[in-house]
Amino acid sequence: KNIVLIGATGSGKTTLAEAMAYEGKVIDRRGSIENNNTLSDNTDIEHEYKRSIYATTLFTEFMGRKLNIIDCPGSDDFCGNLFSAFKVGDVGVMCVNAQNGWEVGNVLHGRYARILNKPLIAVVNQLDGEKASYENALETMRDKASVKPVIVQYPVNQGVGFDSFIDVLMMKMYRFTDENGTREELEIPESEMERAKAYNQELVETAAEYDDELMMLYFDKGSLTQDDIRSGLKLGVANRKVMPIFVCSGKKDIGTKRLMEFIINVAPGPTKAPDFLTVDGEAMPADETAPVALFVFKSQMEHHIGEINYFRVVRGTVTEGMELVNSRTGNKEKLSQLFAVAGKNRIKVTQLEAGDIGCTVKLKGTRTNDTLAAPSAVVAVEPIVFPEPRYR
């Protein structure tokens, strides 16, 4: 699955990405923005300003799946990063600061998601903040979000002591015993049962709304199983009709696992998301047996290495040492090395399959928006259309 972390500046995207990488054992210790040691925000200028300037690609492994994560800057000055991230990401995870609600940054990122037709999952982050207000965040989402929000989780004790939330899909309460994601799964207390049942009913009705068979099942039985709810939400999310709401504290690693479980079970992946298109409008399904085509969505210079090209494998299986043709220049390019990307860490791999994201080095004449394809089937992927620059 390929996800893009979006949201206003200061909504905790980088901290959440760090918690995801930690839960997937890609790192054995979480860094912090204050200590300048996170996987994202790893350049000198980001350390200086204590915020994201570039979109950073990283990955985690969870439930036997690889989750590619692109952590985008919140500031609209750097929205070009978001356009390139959404080109290769299949779903946006919208971070909402529990202390500020749905801010201008959320409005703008929500608008870009709508323009690019990308589905959204919302996560109310920083519920451990002094002025955290889940109710205010929910109210502003209902008022300003362009996709209908539906509650999957709500906090039990928001604020400085935040350590518990109720999941109305699982109908369980989760309590966290430390700041490393260790959790207890408990029955919902009697005092919260009425509220949880009301939100569960709302979730069931929302899930049934997008699938006629589920609607009939709901009318017959008056309820749906967890798998039925996931099935309905899968359609609702993919069609941008609904935005499930989760809760978390990236800093305390609360709620990270459940969010990733939901992404893996419900969010559209490369085979379910809309196909990439060629410049001629031809669909390119994510078929790992098809002739190779990869799309370069980002290029950057790095000291001692030179240019690094980040790409998504649109179709086929890319292997180390493979020779491909740049469809713009007609020149051959050799992929001497392949890497899976975890921020500033690059892990050498021998192959990457359709739908996956990686990077390579030392290409001669390839740049952002180029397609590298098998010599037997040279194609050009429809390029990213960037917004007009404000300053030149």
mmCIF file of C-alpha atoms in Angstrom:
data_model
loop_
_atom_site.group_PDB
_atom_site.id
_atom_site.type_symbol
_atom_site.label_atom_id
_atom_site.label_comp_id
_atom_site.label_asym_id
_atom_site.label_seq_id
_atom_site.Cartn_x
_atom_site.Cartn_y
_atom_site.Cartn_z
ATOM 1 C CA LYS A 1 0.000 0.000 0.000
ATOM 2 C CA ASN A 2 1.194 3.530 -0.822
ATOM 3 C CA ILE A 3 -0.022 6.318 1.481
ATOM 4 C CA VAL A 4 0.599 10.065 1.572
ATOM 5 C CA LEU A 5 0.655 11.842 4.953
ATOM 6 C CA ILE A 6 -0.961 15.265 4.534
ATOM 7 C CA GLY A 7 -2.360 18.008 6.777
ATOM 8 C CA ALA A 8 -1.585 21.466 8.142
ATOM 9 C CA THR A 9 1.867 22.444 9.420
ATOM 10 C CA GLY A 10 2.289 21.179 12.986
ATOM 11 C CA SER A 11 -0.371 18.444 12.741
ATOM 12 C CA GLY A 12 2.180 15.745 13.623
ATOM 13 C CA LYS A 13 2.733 13.991 10.274
ATOM 14 C CA THR A 14 6.473 13.421 10.776
ATOM 15 C CA THR A 15 5.999 12.114 14.340
ATOM 16 C CA LEU A 16 3.250 9.738 13.133
ATOM 17 C CA ALA A 17 5.510 8.496 10.302
ATOM 18 C CA GLU A 18 8.216 7.831 12.900
ATOM 19 C CA ALA A 19 5.771 5.798 15.033
ATOM 20 C CA MET A 20 4.717 3.777 11.955
ATOM 21 C CA ALA A 21 8.343 2.979 11.100
ATOM 22 C CA TYR A 22 8.952 1.977 14.729
ATOM 23 C CA GLU A 23 5.913 -0.335 14.814
ATOM 24 C CA GLY A 24 7.161 -2.030 11.640
ATOM 25 C CA LYS A 25 10.639 -2.532 13.185
ATOM 26 C CA VAL A 26 12.301 -0.464 10.441
ATOM 27 C CA ILE A 27 13.838 1.525 13.299
ATOM 28 C CA ASP A 28 14.378 0.272 16.844
ATOM 29 C CA ARG A 29 14.132 3.707 18.440
ATOM 30 C CA ARG A 30 11.850 6.624 17.614
ATOM 31 C CA GLY A 31 13.515 9.938 16.883
ATOM 32 C CA SER A 32 12.005 13.351 17.598
ATOM 33 C CA ILE A 33 11.818 16.667 15.748
ATOM 34 C CA GLU A 34 13.398 18.402 18.779
ATOM 35 C CA ASN A 35 16.450 16.102 18.575
ATOM 36 C CA ASN A 36 16.761 16.327 14.754
ATOM 37 C CA ASN A 37 16.859 12.531 14.392
ATOM 38 C CA THR A 38 13.637 11.525 12.610
ATOM 39 C CA LEU A 39 13.613 9.508 9.359
ATOM 40 C CA SER A 40 11.721 12.377 7.684
ATOM 41 C CA ASP A 41 12.941 15.960 8.114
ATOM 42 C CA ASN A 42 16.540 14.807 7.731
ATOM 43 C CA THR A 43 18.093 17.806 5.936
ATOM 44 C CA ASP A 44 19.935 20.738 7.549
ATOM 45 C CA ILE A 45 17.262 23.258 6.588
ATOM 46 C CA GLU A 46 14.508 21.068 8.101
ATOM 47 C CA HIS A 47 16.552 20.739 11.292
ATOM 48 C CA GLU A 48 16.943 24.511 11.395
ATOM 49 C CA TYR A 49 13.227 25.302 10.929
ATOM 50 C CA LYS A 50 11.893 22.222 12.819
ATOM 51 C CA ARG A 51 9.389 21.416 10.075
ATOM 52 C CA SER A 52 9.113 19.558 6.773
ATOM 53 C CA ILE A 53 10.340 21.345 3.648
ATOM 54 C CA TYR A 54 10.558 18.303 1.341
ATOM 55 C CA ALA A 55 8.308 15.267 0.886
ATOM 56 C CA THR A 56 10.186 12.307 2.379
ATOM 57 C CA THR A 57 9.642 8.700 1.308
ATOM 58 C CA LEU A 58 9.903 5.939 3.887
ATOM 59 C CA PHE A 59 8.414 2.496 4.466
ATOM 60 C CA THR A 60 7.334 0.169 7.222
ATOM 61 C CA GLU A 61 6.378 -3.504 7.277
ATOM 62 C CA PHE A 62 3.259 -4.589 9.120
ATOM 63 C CA MET A 63 0.962 -7.654 9.022
ATOM 64 C CA GLY A 64 3.131 -9.148 6.277
ATOM 65 C CA ARG A 65 2.669 -6.069 4.064
ATOM 66 C CA LYS A 66 4.924 -3.230 3.006
ATOM 67 C CA LEU A 67 3.510 0.245 3.584
ATOM 68 C CA ASN A 68 5.217 2.993 1.578
ATOM 69 C CA ILE A 69 4.695 6.348 3.292
ATOM 70 C CA ILE A 70 5.352 9.792 1.817
ATOM 71 C CA ASP A 71 5.485 12.471 4.518
ATOM 72 C CA CYS A 72 4.557 15.807 2.897
ATOM 73 C CA PRO A 73 5.270 19.353 4.119
ATOM 74 C CA GLY A 74 2.198 21.100 5.537
ATOM 75 C CA SER A 75 3.030 24.551 4.166
ATOM 76 C CA ASP A 76 1.302 25.431 0.883
ATOM 77 C CA ASP A 77 4.556 27.063 -0.289
ATOM 78 C CA PHE A 78 5.842 23.513 -0.902
ATOM 79 C CA CYS A 79 2.676 22.000 -2.402
ATOM 80 C CA GLY A 80 4.588 20.802 -5.488
ATOM 81 C CA ASN A 81 5.891 18.015 -3.231
ATOM 82 C CA LEU A 82 2.318 16.976 -2.502
ATOM 83 C CA PHE A 83 1.413 16.785 -6.201
ATOM 84 C CA SER A 84 4.356 14.480 -6.928
ATOM 85 C CA ALA A 85 3.549 12.362 -3.822
ATOM 86 C CA PHE A 86 -0.104 11.977 -4.826
ATOM 87 C CA LYS A 87 0.991 10.852 -8.292
ATOM 88 C CA VAL A 88 2.455 7.670 -6.777
ATOM 89 C CA GLY A 89 0.382 7.386 -3.562
ATOM 90 C CA ASP A 90 -3.049 5.746 -3.629
ATOM 91 C CA VAL A 91 -4.626 7.220 -0.490
ATOM 92 C CA GLY A 92 -4.156 10.341 1.645
ATOM 93 C CA VAL A 93 -3.949 10.102 5.453
ATOM 94 C CA MET A 94 -5.103 13.523 6.650
ATOM 95 C CA CYS A 95 -3.593 14.518 10.019
ATOM 96 C CA VAL A 96 -5.749 16.895 12.056
ATOM 97 C CA ASN A 97 -4.270 18.683 15.082
ATOM 98 C CA ALA A 98 -6.664 17.963 18.001
ATOM 99 C CA GLN A 99 -5.848 21.379 19.466
ATOM 100 C CA ASN A 100 -6.670 23.362 16.307
ATOM 101 C CA GLY A 101 -9.219 21.267 14.387
ATOM 102 C CA TRP A 102 -9.569 21.450 10.591
ATOM 103 C CA GLU A 103 -7.179 24.281 9.696
ATOM 104 C CA VAL A 104 -6.429 26.197 6.493
ATOM 105 C CA GLY A 105 -3.700 23.642 5.683
ATOM 106 C CA ASN A 106 -6.250 20.818 5.921
ATOM 107 C CA VAL A 107 -8.646 22.730 3.656
ATOM 108 C CA LEU A 108 -5.903 23.212 1.030
ATOM 109 C CA HIS A 109 -4.646 19.614 1.162
ATOM 110 C CA GLY A 110 -8.253 18.383 1.044
ATOM 111 C CA ARG A 111 -8.779 20.501 -2.074
ATOM 112 C CA TYR A 112 -5.692 19.016 -3.769
ATOM 113 C CA ALA A 113 -6.902 15.504 -2.892
ATOM 114 C CA ARG A 114 -10.235 16.337 -4.538
ATOM 115 C CA ILE A 115 -8.561 17.757 -7.669
ATOM 116 C CA LEU A 116 -6.381 14.633 -7.952
ATOM 117 C CA ASN A 117 -9.300 12.326 -7.014
ATOM 118 C CA LYS A 118 -7.505 10.654 -4.094
ATOM 119 C CA PRO A 119 -9.423 8.997 -1.220
ATOM 120 C CA LEU A 120 -8.863 10.166 2.362
ATOM 121 C CA ILE A 121 -8.604 8.681 5.849
ATOM 122 C CA ALA A 122 -8.493 11.204 8.735
ATOM 123 C CA VAL A 123 -6.543 10.862 11.965
ATOM 124 C CA VAL A 124 -7.055 13.266 14.867
ATOM 125 C CA ASN A 125 -3.499 13.517 16.205
ATOM 126 C CA GLN A 126 -1.933 15.084 19.313
ATOM 127 C CA LEU A 127 -4.819 14.110 21.596
ATOM 128 C CA ASP A 128 -2.279 14.257 24.431
ATOM 129 C CA GLY A 129 -2.038 18.042 24.024
ATOM 130 C CA GLU A 130 -3.209 20.342 26.839
ATOM 131 C CA LYS A 131 -5.905 21.985 24.714
ATOM 132 C CA ALA A 132 -6.909 18.864 22.749
ATOM 133 C CA SER A 133 -10.599 18.815 21.819
ATOM 134 C CA TYR A 134 -11.822 15.860 19.777
ATOM 135 C CA GLU A 135 -15.336 17.359 19.708
ATOM 136 C CA ASN A 136 -14.051 20.632 18.206
ATOM 137 C CA ALA A 137 -11.952 18.753 15.626
ATOM 138 C CA LEU A 138 -14.989 16.648 14.677
ATOM 139 C CA GLU A 139 -17.244 19.689 14.393
ATOM 140 C CA THR A 140 -14.785 21.547 12.127
ATOM 141 C CA MET A 141 -14.371 18.415 9.953
ATOM 142 C CA ARG A 142 -18.130 18.072 9.519
ATOM 143 C CA ASP A 143 -18.331 21.757 8.692
ATOM 144 C CA LYS A 144 -15.365 22.128 6.303
ATOM 145 C CA ALA A 145 -14.250 18.732 4.923
ATOM 146 C CA SER A 146 -15.343 17.961 1.372
ATOM 147 C CA VAL A 147 -15.684 14.220 2.127
ATOM 148 C CA LYS A 148 -18.207 12.936 4.691
ATOM 149 C CA PRO A 149 -16.427 12.074 7.985
ATOM 150 C CA VAL A 150 -17.510 8.902 9.837
ATOM 151 C CA ILE A 151 -16.256 7.989 13.315
ATOM 152 C CA VAL A 152 -14.282 4.752 13.721
ATOM 153 C CA GLN A 153 -12.592 5.766 16.994
ATOM 154 C CA TYR A 154 -13.023 8.368 19.725
ATOM 155 C CA PRO A 155 -10.849 9.185 22.790
ATOM 156 C CA VAL A 156 -11.853 8.268 26.345
ATOM 157 C CA ASN A 157 -9.571 10.674 28.226
ATOM 158 C CA GLN A 158 -8.143 13.296 25.857
ATOM 159 C CA GLY A 159 -5.616 15.766 27.223
ATOM 160 C CA VAL A 160 -2.256 15.367 28.943
ATOM 161 C CA GLY A 161 -3.150 11.919 30.366
ATOM 162 C CA PHE A 162 -4.517 10.517 27.069
ATOM 163 C CA ASP A 163 -3.989 6.752 27.025
ATOM 164 C CA SER A 164 -7.312 5.154 25.918
ATOM 165 C CA PHE A 165 -9.714 5.198 23.014
ATOM 166 C CA ILE A 166 -12.781 3.256 21.897
ATOM 167 C CA ASP A 167 -12.883 1.629 18.477
ATOM 168 C CA VAL A 168 -16.493 1.341 17.304
ATOM 169 C CA LEU A 169 -15.599 -0.963 14.393
ATOM 170 C CA MET A 170 -13.971 -3.531 16.709
ATOM 171 C CA MET A 171 -16.295 -2.531 19.623
ATOM 172 C CA LYS A 172 -13.298 -2.633 21.979
ATOM 173 C CA MET A 173 -11.483 -0.189 24.221
ATOM 174 C CA TYR A 174 -7.714 0.062 23.805
ATOM 175 C CA ARG A 175 -5.610 1.263 26.731
ATOM 176 C CA PHE A 176 -1.888 1.983 26.366
ATOM 177 C CA THR A 177 0.469 1.118 29.197
ATOM 178 C CA ASP A 178 3.606 2.897 27.959
ATOM 179 C CA GLU A 179 4.805 5.242 25.194
ATOM 180 C CA ASN A 180 6.016 2.428 22.917
ATOM 181 C CA GLY A 181 2.665 1.202 21.603
ATOM 182 C CA THR A 182 2.062 -1.532 24.241
ATOM 183 C CA ARG A 183 -1.707 -1.860 24.554
ATOM 184 C CA GLU A 184 -4.442 -3.744 26.404
ATOM 185 C CA GLU A 185 -7.635 -4.738 24.606
ATOM 186 C CA LEU A 186 -10.560 -4.265 27.001
ATOM 187 C CA GLU A 187 -14.345 -4.443 26.963
ATOM 188 C CA ILE A 188 -16.093 -1.092 26.559
ATOM 189 C CA PRO A 189 -17.042 0.272 30.020
ATOM 190 C CA GLU A 190 -20.755 0.627 30.799
ATOM 191 C CA SER A 191 -20.421 4.424 30.993
ATOM 192 C CA GLU A 192 -19.339 4.556 27.322
ATOM 193 C CA MET A 193 -21.531 1.774 25.906
ATOM 194 C CA GLU A 194 -24.445 3.973 24.783
ATOM 195 C CA ARG A 195 -22.170 6.406 22.918
ATOM 196 C CA ALA A 196 -20.154 3.567 21.341
ATOM 197 C CA LYS A 197 -23.319 1.784 20.147
ATOM 198 C CA ALA A 198 -24.634 5.000 18.579
ATOM 199 C CA TYR A 199 -21.368 5.547 16.664
ATOM 200 C CA ASN A 200 -21.286 1.844 15.675
ATOM 201 C CA GLN A 201 -24.819 2.130 14.270
ATOM 202 C CA GLU A 202 -23.761 5.207 12.283
ATOM 203 C CA LEU A 203 -20.733 3.292 10.945
ATOM 204 C CA VAL A 204 -22.893 0.295 9.948
ATOM 205 C CA GLU A 205 -25.389 2.528 8.112
ATOM 206 C CA THR A 206 -22.566 4.378 6.328
ATOM 207 C CA ALA A 207 -20.955 1.072 5.223
ATOM 208 C CA ALA A 208 -24.278 -0.290 3.929
ATOM 209 C CA GLU A 209 -24.912 2.897 1.936
ATOM 210 C CA TYR A 210 -22.277 2.079 -0.714
ATOM 211 C CA ASP A 211 -23.128 -1.555 -1.454
ATOM 212 C CA ASP A 212 -26.637 -2.720 -2.463
ATOM 213 C CA GLU A 213 -26.025 -6.268 -1.200
ATOM 214 C CA LEU A 214 -24.913 -4.955 2.185
ATOM 215 C CA MET A 215 -27.936 -2.670 2.299
ATOM 216 C CA MET A 216 -30.245 -5.669 1.778
ATOM 217 C CA LEU A 217 -28.316 -7.647 4.401
ATOM 218 C CA TYR A 218 -28.630 -4.750 6.831
ATOM 219 C CA PHE A 219 -32.394 -4.506 6.250
ATOM 220 C CA ASP A 220 -32.744 -8.281 6.812
ATOM 221 C CA LYS A 221 -30.565 -8.616 9.923
ATOM 222 C CA GLY A 222 -30.494 -5.106 11.352
ATOM 223 C CA SER A 223 -26.707 -5.305 11.742
ATOM 224 C CA LEU A 224 -23.485 -6.118 9.850
ATOM 225 C CA THR A 225 -20.348 -8.083 10.783
ATOM 226 C CA GLN A 226 -16.935 -6.381 11.055
ATOM 227 C CA ASP A 227 -15.945 -7.838 7.671
ATOM 228 C CA ASP A 228 -19.187 -6.517 6.114
ATOM 229 C CA ILE A 229 -18.452 -3.049 7.526
ATOM 230 C CA ARG A 230 -14.892 -3.146 6.136
ATOM 231 C CA SER A 231 -16.238 -4.246 2.749
ATOM 232 C CA GLY A 232 -18.695 -1.328 2.618
ATOM 233 C CA LEU A 233 -16.131 1.192 3.840
ATOM 234 C CA LYS A 234 -13.674 -0.080 1.214
ATOM 235 C CA LEU A 235 -16.089 1.063 -1.508
ATOM 236 C CA GLY A 236 -16.980 4.299 0.275
ATOM 237 C CA VAL A 237 -13.326 5.273 0.804
ATOM 238 C CA ALA A 238 -12.209 4.293 -2.735
ATOM 239 C CA ASN A 239 -15.021 6.400 -4.268
ATOM 240 C CA ARG A 240 -14.258 9.417 -2.015
ATOM 241 C CA LYS A 241 -17.717 9.252 -0.456
ATOM 242 C CA VAL A 242 -16.549 8.774 3.108
ATOM 243 C CA MET A 243 -13.542 9.666 5.307
ATOM 244 C CA PRO A 244 -13.094 7.331 8.328
ATOM 245 C CA ILE A 245 -11.849 9.120 11.473
ATOM 246 C CA PHE A 246 -9.141 7.622 13.712
ATOM 247 C CA VAL A 247 -7.474 8.976 16.840
ATOM 248 C CA CYS A 248 -3.836 8.874 17.889
ATOM 249 C CA SER A 249 -0.854 10.425 19.551
ATOM 250 C CA GLY A 250 2.152 9.977 17.282
ATOM 251 C CA LYS A 251 4.412 11.208 20.077
ATOM 252 C CA LYS A 252 3.210 8.511 22.533
ATOM 253 C CA ASP A 253 2.671 5.871 19.801
ATOM 254 C CA ILE A 254 -1.016 5.552 20.700
ATOM 255 C CA GLY A 255 -3.326 4.271 17.954
ATOM 256 C CA THR A 256 -0.621 3.741 15.310
ATOM 257 C CA LYS A 257 -1.139 -0.026 14.977
ATOM 258 C CA ARG A 258 -4.923 0.184 14.529
ATOM 259 C CA LEU A 259 -4.524 2.905 11.900
ATOM 260 C CA MET A 260 -2.075 0.725 9.936
ATOM 261 C CA GLU A 261 -4.335 -2.347 10.280
ATOM 262 C CA PHE A 262 -7.211 -0.354 8.798
ATOM 263 C CA ILE A 263 -5.068 0.996 5.941
ATOM 264 C CA ILE A 264 -3.957 -2.545 5.064
ATOM 265 C CA ASN A 265 -7.485 -4.006 5.288
ATOM 266 C CA VAL A 266 -9.521 -1.186 3.728
ATOM 267 C CA ALA A 267 -7.478 1.446 1.826
ATOM 268 C CA PRO A 268 -7.116 0.887 -1.948
ATOM 269 C CA GLY A 269 -3.762 -0.620 -3.009
ATOM 270 C CA PRO A 270 -2.052 -0.578 -6.409
ATOM 271 C CA THR A 271 -4.350 -3.247 -7.900
ATOM 272 C CA LYS A 272 -7.590 -1.574 -6.701
ATOM 273 C CA ALA A 273 -6.652 2.096 -7.196
ATOM 274 C CA PRO A 274 -7.221 3.720 -10.622
ATOM 275 C CA ASP A 275 -4.601 2.596 -13.165
ATOM 276 C CA PHE A 276 -1.791 4.867 -14.301
ATOM 277 C CA LEU A 277 -2.420 6.277 -17.780
ATOM 278 C CA THR A 278 -0.030 6.766 -20.680
ATOM 279 C CA VAL A 279 0.166 10.136 -22.460
ATOM 280 C CA ASP A 280 -2.195 8.577 -25.042
ATOM 281 C CA GLY A 281 -4.763 7.750 -22.342
ATOM 282 C CA GLU A 282 -4.110 4.005 -22.276
ATOM 283 C CA ALA A 283 -4.546 2.292 -18.861
ATOM 284 C CA MET A 284 -1.541 0.517 -17.343
ATOM 285 C CA PRO A 285 -2.683 -2.036 -14.705
ATOM 286 C CA ALA A 286 -0.210 -2.874 -11.918
ATOM 287 C CA ASP A 287 0.659 -6.273 -13.403
ATOM 288 C CA GLU A 288 4.018 -7.663 -12.240
ATOM 289 C CA THR A 289 4.253 -9.966 -15.288
ATOM 290 C CA ALA A 290 3.826 -7.144 -17.871
ATOM 291 C CA PRO A 291 6.775 -5.386 -19.608
ATOM 292 C CA VAL A 292 8.492 -3.057 -17.124
ATOM 293 C CA ALA A 293 7.558 0.619 -16.852
ATOM 294 C CA LEU A 294 8.602 2.851 -13.980
ATOM 295 C CA PHE A 295 7.785 6.513 -13.369
ATOM 296 C CA VAL A 296 10.245 8.979 -11.776
ATOM 297 C CA PHE A 297 8.330 11.278 -9.402
ATOM 298 C CA LYS A 298 11.218 12.956 -7.599
ATOM 299 C CA SER A 299 14.930 13.701 -8.131
ATOM 300 C CA GLN A 300 17.377 15.169 -5.647
ATOM 301 C CA MET A 301 21.090 15.804 -5.315
ATOM 302 C CA GLU A 302 22.981 14.415 -2.348
ATOM 303 C CA HIS A 303 26.564 14.989 -1.226
ATOM 304 C CA HIS A 304 28.993 12.156 -2.097
ATOM 305 C CA ILE A 305 26.298 10.317 -4.119
ATOM 306 C CA GLY A 306 25.074 12.694 -6.834
ATOM 307 C CA GLU A 307 21.549 12.530 -8.201
ATOM 308 C CA ILE A 308 19.019 10.133 -6.680
ATOM 309 C CA ASN A 309 15.895 9.278 -8.679
ATOM 310 C CA TYR A 310 12.794 8.114 -6.803
ATOM 311 C CA PHE A 311 10.284 6.063 -8.772
ATOM 312 C CA ARG A 312 7.176 3.917 -8.629
ATOM 313 C CA VAL A 313 7.090 0.662 -10.570
ATOM 314 C CA VAL A 314 3.956 1.145 -12.674
ATOM 315 C CA ARG A 315 4.016 -2.386 -14.080
ATOM 316 C CA GLY A 316 6.356 -5.368 -14.388
ATOM 317 C CA THR A 317 9.183 -6.412 -12.051
ATOM 318 C CA VAL A 318 12.337 -4.279 -11.946
ATOM 319 C CA THR A 319 15.604 -6.094 -11.211
ATOM 320 C CA GLU A 320 19.116 -4.882 -10.439
ATOM 321 C CA GLY A 321 21.251 -4.392 -13.554
ATOM 322 C CA MET A 322 18.227 -4.076 -15.863
ATOM 323 C CA GLU A 323 18.523 -1.857 -18.981
ATOM 324 C CA LEU A 324 15.516 0.322 -19.747
ATOM 325 C CA VAL A 325 14.731 3.060 -22.273
ATOM 326 C CA ASN A 326 13.920 6.652 -21.307
ATOM 327 C CA SER A 327 10.787 7.379 -23.370
ATOM 328 C CA ARG A 328 11.544 11.135 -23.473
ATOM 329 C CA THR A 329 15.139 10.936 -24.737
ATOM 330 C CA GLY A 330 15.185 7.473 -26.339
ATOM 331 C CA ASN A 331 18.442 6.721 -24.479
ATOM 332 C CA LYS A 332 19.168 3.544 -22.541
ATOM 333 C CA GLU A 333 19.571 3.689 -18.765
ATOM 334 C CA LYS A 334 21.041 0.932 -16.604
ATOM 335 C CA LEU A 335 19.669 0.405 -13.097
ATOM 336 C CA SER A 336 22.956 -0.539 -11.451
ATOM 337 C CA GLN A 337 21.485 -0.470 -7.919
ATOM 338 C CA LEU A 338 17.975 -0.580 -6.435
ATOM 339 C CA PHE A 339 16.995 0.646 -2.964
ATOM 340 C CA ALA A 340 13.954 0.582 -0.702
ATOM 341 C CA VAL A 341 13.758 4.025 0.911
ATOM 342 C CA ALA A 342 13.445 4.747 4.648
ATOM 343 C CA GLY A 343 14.111 8.496 4.761
ATOM 344 C CA LYS A 344 17.856 9.055 4.755
ATOM 345 C CA ASN A 345 18.404 5.277 5.015
ATOM 346 C CA ARG A 346 18.468 3.300 1.791
ATOM 347 C CA ILE A 347 18.216 -0.479 1.934
ATOM 348 C CA LYS A 348 19.674 -2.355 -1.048
ATOM 349 C CA VAL A 349 17.233 -4.739 -2.764
ATOM 350 C CA THR A 350 17.529 -6.948 -5.842
ATOM 351 C CA GLN A 351 14.050 -6.336 -7.270
ATOM 352 C CA LEU A 352 10.895 -4.241 -6.935
ATOM 353 C CA GLU A 353 7.471 -5.307 -8.225
ATOM 354 C CA ALA A 354 4.532 -3.421 -9.747
ATOM 355 C CA GLY A 355 3.044 -0.909 -7.300
ATOM 356 C CA ASP A 356 6.191 -0.585 -5.160
ATOM 357 C CA ILE A 357 8.280 2.558 -4.597
ATOM 358 C CA GLY A 358 12.079 2.721 -4.548
ATOM 359 C CA CYS A 359 15.065 4.708 -5.774
ATOM 360 C CA THR A 360 18.207 4.339 -7.834
ATOM 361 C CA VAL A 361 21.413 6.342 -8.420
ATOM 362 C CA LYS A 362 23.782 7.307 -11.242
ATOM 363 C CA LEU A 363 21.257 7.538 -14.082
ATOM 364 C CA LYS A 364 22.711 9.571 -16.963
ATOM 365 C CA GLY A 365 19.884 11.718 -18.279
ATOM 366 C CA THR A 366 16.688 10.900 -16.364
ATOM 367 C CA ARG A 367 14.737 13.502 -14.432
ATOM 368 C CA THR A 368 11.390 13.985 -12.676
ATOM 369 C CA ASN A 369 8.340 13.062 -14.836
ATOM 370 C CA ASP A 370 10.364 10.654 -17.031
ATOM 371 C CA THR A 371 9.286 7.083 -17.730
ATOM 372 C CA LEU A 372 11.799 4.249 -18.032
ATOM 373 C CA ALA A 373 10.367 1.279 -19.906
ATOM 374 C CA ALA A 374 11.328 -2.109 -21.324
ATOM 375 C CA PRO A 375 12.827 -1.744 -24.844
ATOM 376 C CA SER A 376 10.105 -4.099 -26.161
ATOM 377 C CA ALA A 377 7.261 -1.828 -24.963
ATOM 378 C CA VAL A 378 8.347 1.822 -24.675
ATOM 379 C CA VAL A 379 5.579 3.936 -23.095
ATOM 380 C CA ALA A 380 5.344 7.366 -21.463
ATOM 381 C CA VAL A 381 3.296 7.804 -18.294
ATOM 382 C CA GLU A 382 1.089 10.880 -18.082
ATOM 383 C CA PRO A 383 3.277 13.475 -16.282
ATOM 384 C CA ILE A 384 2.611 15.243 -12.984
ATOM 385 C CA VAL A 385 0.956 18.615 -13.614
ATOM 386 C CA PHE A 386 2.494 20.985 -11.073
ATOM 387 C CA PRO A 387 0.722 24.192 -9.944
ATOM 388 C CA GLU A 388 2.022 27.497 -11.223
ATOM 389 C CA PRO A 389 4.971 28.776 -9.123
ATOM 390 C CA ARG A 390 4.255 31.853 -6.980
ATOM 391 C CA TYR A 391 7.847 33.016 -7.238
ATOM 392 C CA ARG A 392 10.354 32.431 -10.047
#
